């Protein structure tokens, strides 16, 4: 199957992103559709993966200071489209092929460490502090 990976924010299907992120991932089901829409609209950069007919099957967003650091978030590929290298292509487009190619990238994840190591991410560390959000 042919896929296209694109960083055009206009192409992002917010309904598809909300449908996935409010039901599927362990990392963010607590978010409402309104919160997700606001996060995507405010993102520094977004990347989508699309089938030949334009259906969105993957996504990632990032927020950044636009100078030296960025945070990778909400990376996913729909189950039916996994195994075609889309996760790699999405992350490569986001990190290596964009304006943040020289940035320090960060993310939180409980899985897919092997995938992220391909892009220079190190093993999980407990050297960071975080405060949980209290969002609606």
XYZ file of N, CA, C and O in Angstrom:
544
model
N 0.848 -1.191 0.000
C 0.000 0.000 0.000
C 0.883 1.240 0.000
O 1.901 1.292 0.673
N 0.472 2.240 -0.742
C 1.211 3.494 -0.832
C 0.723 4.454 0.261
O -0.478 4.624 0.462
N 1.671 5.077 0.950
C 1.357 6.061 1.980
C 2.120 7.350 1.701
O 3.205 7.325 1.138
N 1.548 8.444 2.167
C 2.218 9.728 2.096
C 2.359 10.275 3.514
O 1.419 10.194 4.315
N 3.517 10.816 3.826
C 3.755 11.453 5.122
C 3.993 12.925 4.832
O 4.821 13.286 3.996
N 3.252 13.777 5.533
C 3.214 15.196 5.191
C 3.156 16.031 6.470
O 2.554 15.618 7.467
N 3.760 17.203 6.441
C 3.735 18.101 7.604
C 2.846 19.326 7.385
O 2.985 20.326 8.084
N 1.921 19.227 6.477
C 0.981 20.323 6.226
C -0.126 20.290 7.275
O -0.935 19.355 7.293
N -0.202 21.290 8.158
C -1.220 21.269 9.219
C -2.654 21.312 8.685
O -3.577 20.848 9.365
N -2.845 21.838 7.500
C -4.192 21.919 6.925
C -4.759 20.528 6.633
O -5.965 20.325 6.684
N -3.893 19.571 6.369
C -4.343 18.215 6.042
C -4.767 17.396 7.253
O -5.416 16.364 7.097
N -4.378 17.807 8.435
C -4.678 17.013 9.628
C -6.188 16.889 9.805
O -6.920 17.871 9.799
N -6.638 15.655 9.972
C -8.050 15.360 10.216
C -8.265 15.363 11.729
O -8.013 14.364 12.402
N -8.699 16.504 12.246
C -8.872 16.636 13.705
C -9.873 15.634 14.261
O -9.713 15.156 15.381
N -10.899 15.305 13.504
C -11.860 14.301 13.969
C -11.174 12.946 14.150
O -11.416 12.254 15.142
N -10.319 12.566 13.203
C -9.607 11.290 13.296
C -8.636 11.295 14.473
O -8.542 10.311 15.215
N -7.920 12.399 14.655
C -6.976 12.501 15.770
C -7.724 12.389 17.101
O -7.324 11.633 17.992
N -8.815 13.108 17.231
C -9.608 13.068 18.470
C -10.189 11.683 18.709
O -10.190 11.185 19.843
N -10.688 11.047 17.658
C -11.265 9.706 17.804
C -10.234 8.728 18.343
O -10.534 7.915 19.226
N -9.009 8.813 17.847
C -7.964 7.912 18.325
C -7.516 8.280 19.735
O -7.483 7.436 20.626
N -7.166 9.534 19.945
C -6.550 9.928 21.214
C -7.498 9.898 22.404
O -7.042 9.816 23.547
N -8.799 9.956 22.180
C -9.734 9.873 23.313
C -10.130 8.438 23.645
O -10.785 8.209 24.657
N -9.700 7.474 22.819
C -10.134 6.090 23.062
C -9.009 5.066 23.124
O -9.153 4.057 23.806
N -7.920 5.266 22.413
C -6.929 4.211 22.238
C -5.686 4.265 23.133
O -5.364 3.281 23.762
N -4.927 5.339 23.167
C -3.609 5.288 23.800
C -3.673 5.334 25.322
O -4.577 5.937 25.906
N -2.687 4.709 25.945
C -2.588 4.757 27.403
C -2.192 6.148 27.879
O -2.443 6.525 29.006
N -1.551 6.929 27.021
C -0.917 8.171 27.462
C -1.826 9.381 27.492
O -1.415 10.423 27.967
N -3.031 9.311 27.002
C -3.777 10.555 26.979
C -5.275 10.452 26.857
O -5.918 11.408 26.444
N -5.848 9.318 27.202
C -7.306 9.181 27.069
C -8.059 10.135 27.985
O -9.242 10.344 27.807
N -7.397 10.699 28.954
C -8.037 11.633 29.885
C -8.400 12.947 29.211
O -9.222 13.706 29.713
N -7.802 13.245 28.083
C -8.043 14.523 27.418
C -9.396 14.541 26.713
O -9.806 13.558 26.118
N -10.027 15.679 26.776
C -11.283 15.845 26.051
C -10.990 16.193 24.598
O -9.876 16.582 24.245
N -11.993 16.094 23.768
C -11.838 16.469 22.368
C -11.433 17.939 22.248
O -10.597 18.297 21.417
N -11.991 18.782 23.094
C -11.652 20.204 23.070
C -10.170 20.420 23.377
O -9.491 21.200 22.695
N -9.653 19.730 24.388
C -8.236 19.850 24.749
C -7.358 19.384 23.593
O -6.385 20.058 23.225
N -7.700 18.253 22.993
C -6.898 17.729 21.880
C -6.900 18.697 20.708
O -5.855 18.988 20.118
N -8.062 19.208 20.351
C -8.140 20.166 19.244
C -7.276 21.394 19.525
O -6.545 21.874 18.647
N -7.333 21.891 20.755
C -6.512 23.046 21.124
C -5.022 22.712 21.049
O -4.218 23.527 20.594
N -4.638 21.514 21.509
C -3.231 21.112 21.458
C -2.731 21.009 20.017
O -1.625 21.453 19.713
N -3.533 20.435 19.146
C -3.120 20.291 17.749
C -3.032 21.656 17.081
O -2.071 21.951 16.362
N -4.000 22.496 17.331
C -3.976 23.841 16.727
C -2.792 24.674 17.212
O -2.254 25.502 16.478
N -2.389 24.467 18.467
C -1.290 25.237 19.046
C 0.070 24.587 18.813
O 1.093 25.174 19.164
N 0.098 23.424 18.215
C 1.354 22.696 18.024
C 2.345 23.505 17.195
O 1.976 24.221 16.267
N 3.596 23.373 17.523
C 4.667 23.987 16.754
C 4.761 23.320 15.387
O 5.011 23.970 14.380
N 4.522 22.003 15.370
C 4.591 21.242 14.123
C 3.742 19.994 14.250
O 3.627 19.418 15.328
N 3.127 19.576 13.158
C 2.359 18.327 13.105
C 2.779 17.558 11.855
O 3.181 18.146 10.854
N 2.659 16.245 11.939
C 2.931 15.373 10.806
C 1.810 14.352 10.742
O 1.414 13.789 11.769
N 1.309 14.116 9.550
C 0.277 13.108 9.346
C 0.733 12.079 8.341
O 1.564 12.360 7.471
N 0.178 10.875 8.448
C 0.403 9.812 7.467
C -0.944 9.509 6.827
O -1.964 9.396 7.529
N -0.938 9.356 5.505
C -2.186 9.255 4.745
C -2.123 8.111 3.736
O -1.070 7.837 3.152
N -3.267 7.481 3.516
C -3.399 6.482 2.463
C -3.500 7.202 1.118
O -3.655 8.427 1.072
N -3.467 6.435 0.044
C -3.537 7.018 -1.303
C -4.811 7.819 -1.513
O -4.821 8.809 -2.254
N -5.899 7.440 -0.837
C -7.154 8.186 -0.994
C -7.272 9.356 -0.020
O -8.306 10.011 0.050
N -6.217 9.628 0.752
C -6.193 10.786 1.636
C -6.645 10.530 3.052
O -6.639 11.448 3.873
N -7.020 9.302 3.395
C -7.424 8.998 4.768
C -6.241 9.040 5.714
O -5.174 8.492 5.420
N -6.407 9.694 6.839
C -5.311 9.811 7.803
C -5.205 8.548 8.642
O -6.183 8.114 9.239
N -3.997 7.981 8.703
C -3.776 6.735 9.435
C -2.666 6.855 10.477
O -2.388 5.907 11.194
N -2.033 8.020 10.568
C -0.985 8.226 11.551
C -0.829 9.704 11.849
O -1.305 10.558 11.085
N -0.139 10.001 12.957
C -0.064 11.385 13.415
C 1.073 11.542 14.421
O 1.441 10.604 15.125
N 1.593 12.751 14.505
C 2.487 13.176 15.583
C 2.405 14.689 15.676
O 2.145 15.370 14.682
N 2.628 15.195 16.870
C 2.699 16.644 17.043
C 3.912 16.954 17.901
O 4.446 16.087 18.596
N 4.335 18.211 17.838
C 5.456 18.653 18.657
C 5.189 20.063 19.145
O 4.510 20.849 18.480
N 5.715 20.362 20.311
C 5.741 21.749 20.761
C 7.190 22.101 21.045
O 8.008 21.240 21.329
N 7.507 23.381 20.892
C 8.904 23.785 20.905
C 9.059 25.249 21.294
O 8.118 26.032 21.190
N 10.294 25.605 21.659
C 10.633 27.015 21.850
C 11.080 27.635 20.530
O 11.418 28.808 20.475
N 11.107 26.831 19.475
C 11.486 27.250 18.114
C 12.952 27.678 17.986
O 13.334 28.261 16.987
N 13.747 27.378 19.000
C 15.150 27.776 18.983
C 16.076 26.577 19.170
O 17.002 26.379 18.388
N 15.825 25.776 20.213
C 16.780 24.708 20.497
C 16.176 23.436 21.082
O 16.884 22.440 21.195
N 14.910 23.444 21.445
C 14.333 22.271 22.093
C 12.915 22.018 21.595
O 12.175 22.962 21.272
N 12.560 20.732 21.545
C 11.211 20.351 21.127
C 10.787 19.093 21.868
O 11.629 18.296 22.298
N 9.495 18.945 22.001
C 8.908 17.794 22.676
C 8.013 17.067 21.681
O 7.125 17.671 21.076
N 8.244 15.787 21.523
C 7.475 14.943 20.619
C 6.303 14.335 21.371
O 6.484 13.792 22.464
N 5.106 14.415 20.783
C 3.914 13.940 21.487
C 2.925 13.286 20.524
O 2.911 13.569 19.330
N 2.099 12.428 21.079
C 0.939 11.848 20.392
C 1.278 11.124 19.102
O 0.518 11.164 18.133
N 2.392 10.426 19.075
C 2.764 9.655 17.885
C 1.917 8.392 17.840
O 1.871 7.636 18.804
N 1.247 8.179 16.707
C 0.504 6.928 16.542
C 0.342 6.558 15.079
O 0.415 7.404 14.186
N 0.139 5.268 14.866
C -0.249 4.710 13.574
C -1.389 3.748 13.874
O -1.295 2.939 14.807
N -2.472 3.846 13.134
C -3.602 2.938 13.331
C -3.155 1.489 13.154
O -2.332 1.182 12.288
N -3.715 0.592 13.981
C -3.325 -0.817 13.971
C -3.292 -1.423 12.569
O -2.357 -2.136 12.214
N -4.291 -1.180 11.778
C -4.398 -1.792 10.443
C -3.297 -1.338 9.492
O -3.104 -1.962 8.441
N -2.554 -0.306 9.864
C -1.532 0.238 8.973
C -0.127 0.119 9.551
O 0.828 0.655 8.983
N -0.004 -0.600 10.653
C 1.317 -0.822 11.245
C 2.074 -1.872 10.433
O 1.483 -2.670 9.721
N 3.385 -1.842 10.565
C 4.214 -2.809 9.861
C 4.664 -2.350 8.484
O 5.283 -3.111 7.742
N 4.373 -1.102 8.139
C 4.774 -0.550 6.850
C 5.816 0.559 7.004
O 6.060 1.309 6.059
N 6.379 0.697 8.196
C 7.397 1.715 8.426
C 6.860 3.119 8.631
O 7.616 4.085 8.605
N 5.552 3.243 8.856
C 4.972 4.586 9.001
C 5.438 5.300 10.261
O 5.647 6.508 10.232
N 5.592 4.572 11.356
C 6.089 5.206 12.580
C 7.454 5.819 12.351
O 7.720 6.950 12.752
N 8.326 5.084 11.688
C 9.663 5.582 11.368
C 9.559 6.810 10.470
O 10.229 7.825 10.701
N 8.732 6.736 9.449
C 8.612 7.856 8.503
C 8.042 9.108 9.172
O 8.471 10.227 8.892
N 7.072 8.921 10.074
C 6.491 10.063 10.782
C 7.544 10.736 11.654
O 7.712 11.953 11.631
N 8.261 9.947 12.427
C 9.270 10.505 13.327
C 10.416 11.126 12.528
O 10.899 12.211 12.862
N 10.831 10.459 11.464
C 11.895 11.013 10.624
C 11.491 12.364 10.051
O 12.275 13.320 10.063
N 10.277 12.469 9.561
C 9.788 13.746 9.002
C 9.767 14.816 10.088
O 10.139 15.961 9.862
N 9.310 14.437 11.270
C 9.190 15.396 12.371
C 10.556 15.855 12.869
O 10.793 17.052 13.028
N 11.453 14.911 13.108
C 12.708 15.224 13.792
C 13.855 15.550 12.842
O 14.541 16.553 13.009
N 14.079 14.712 11.865
C 15.262 14.848 11.013
C 15.055 15.711 9.780
O 16.022 16.205 9.206
N 13.822 15.866 9.324
C 13.579 16.553 8.058
C 12.865 17.897 8.217
O 12.281 18.403 7.271
N 12.927 18.434 9.383
C 12.225 19.695 9.592
C 13.093 20.735 10.242
O 14.307 20.558 10.404
N 12.480 21.821 10.653
C 13.226 22.936 11.234
C 13.878 22.600 12.577
O 14.739 23.342 13.032
N 13.520 21.490 13.185
C 14.103 21.108 14.467
C 15.171 20.041 14.365
O 15.500 19.390 15.352
N 15.730 19.861 13.198
C 16.704 18.786 12.982
C 17.908 18.867 13.924
O 18.496 17.844 14.255
N 18.271 20.046 14.366
C 19.435 20.208 15.260
C 19.017 20.413 16.722
O 19.856 20.641 17.582
N 17.724 20.336 16.993
C 17.211 20.584 18.343
C 17.474 19.407 19.285
O 17.719 18.280 18.855
N 17.341 19.687 20.569
C 17.264 18.649 21.587
C 15.797 18.224 21.624
O 14.904 19.071 21.828
N 15.536 16.946 21.410
C 14.164 16.417 21.406
C 13.919 15.616 22.670
O 14.795 14.894 23.144
N 12.710 15.725 23.204
C 12.306 15.006 24.403
C 10.958 14.344 24.166
O 10.185 14.785 23.327
N 10.690 13.301 24.946
C 9.375 12.677 24.944
C 9.243 11.809 26.181
O 10.233 11.449 26.802
N 8.036 11.515 26.538
C 7.721 10.536 27.581
C 7.041 9.367 26.880
O 6.111 9.579 26.099
N 7.471 8.167 27.168
C 6.795 6.990 26.624
C 7.105 5.777 27.482
O 8.198 5.666 28.041
N 6.144 4.874 27.548
C 6.336 3.622 28.270
C 6.637 2.479 27.308
O 6.842 1.353 27.730
N 6.630 2.759 26.009
C 6.865 1.706 25.027
C 7.593 2.260 23.807
O 7.958 3.436 23.774
N 7.846 1.417 22.838
C 8.472 1.788 21.564
C 9.871 2.363 21.725
O 10.343 3.114 20.871
N 10.564 1.995 22.797
C 11.908 2.521 23.012
C 12.842 2.151 21.867
O 13.694 2.959 21.475
N 12.691 0.971 21.312
C 13.541 0.542 20.197
C 13.372 1.478 18.995
O 14.343 1.864 18.355
N 12.143 1.845 18.703
C 11.869 2.773 17.608
C 12.546 4.122 17.858
O 13.235 4.652 16.990
N 12.380 4.666 19.041
C 12.927 5.990 19.336
C 14.447 5.989 19.415
O 15.083 6.996 19.091
N 15.059 4.873 19.824
C 16.526 4.789 19.840
C 17.101 4.995 18.439
O 18.196 5.534 18.288
N 16.371 4.602 17.405
C 16.832 4.792 16.026
C 17.057 6.266 15.707
O 17.785 6.605 14.780
N 16.418 7.128 16.474
C 16.524 8.568 16.245
C 17.355 9.268 17.309
O 17.292 10.485 17.443
N 18.130 8.496 18.060
C 19.050 9.072 19.019
C 18.508 9.267 20.426
O 19.212 9.803 21.279
N 17.279 8.837 20.672
C 16.752 8.934 22.031
C 17.454 7.891 22.898
O 17.741 6.786 22.443
N 17.738 8.256 24.140
C 18.412 7.353 25.062
C 17.389 6.595 25.892
O 16.193 6.870 25.842
N 17.897 5.666 26.657
C 17.016 4.897 27.542
C 16.330 5.841 28.533
O 16.866 6.898 28.853
N 15.165 5.453 29.011
C 14.443 6.313 29.962
C 15.312 6.676 31.158
O 16.115 5.888 31.629
N 15.134 7.897 31.600
C 15.906 8.427 32.711
C 14.951 9.015 33.743
O 13.868 9.460 33.413
N 15.393 9.012 34.954
C 14.590 9.624 36.010
C 15.234 10.929 36.466
O 15.191 11.296 37.627
N 15.840 11.634 35.527
C 16.501 12.891 35.851
C 15.597 14.094 35.618
O 16.043 15.221 35.711
N 14.355 13.848 35.313
C 13.439 14.952 35.057
C 12.387 15.006 36.158
O 12.136 14.017 36.846
N 11.816 16.158 36.319
C 10.707 16.348 37.240
C 9.500 16.713 36.412
O 9.621 17.337 35.359
N 8.352 16.353 36.880
C 7.140 16.768 36.180
C 6.025 16.970 37.182
O 6.018 16.406 38.257
N 5.114 17.818 36.792
C 3.935 18.091 37.599
C 2.738 17.694 36.753
O 2.605 18.136 35.613
N 1.883 16.879 37.278
C 0.704 16.411 36.535
C -0.219 17.580 36.245
O -0.353 18.507 37.045
N -0.837 17.526 35.100
C -1.776 18.556 34.696
C -3.104 18.376 35.407
O -3.509 17.267 35.728
N -3.776 19.456 35.626
C -5.117 19.423 36.211
C -6.069 20.094 35.220
O -6.634 21.143 35.493
N -6.176 19.485 34.047
C -6.998 20.040 32.975
C -8.385 19.412 33.007
O -8.555 18.308 33.475
N -9.351 20.135 32.465
C -10.722 19.573 32.414
C -10.804 18.359 31.534
O -10.031 18.117 30.689
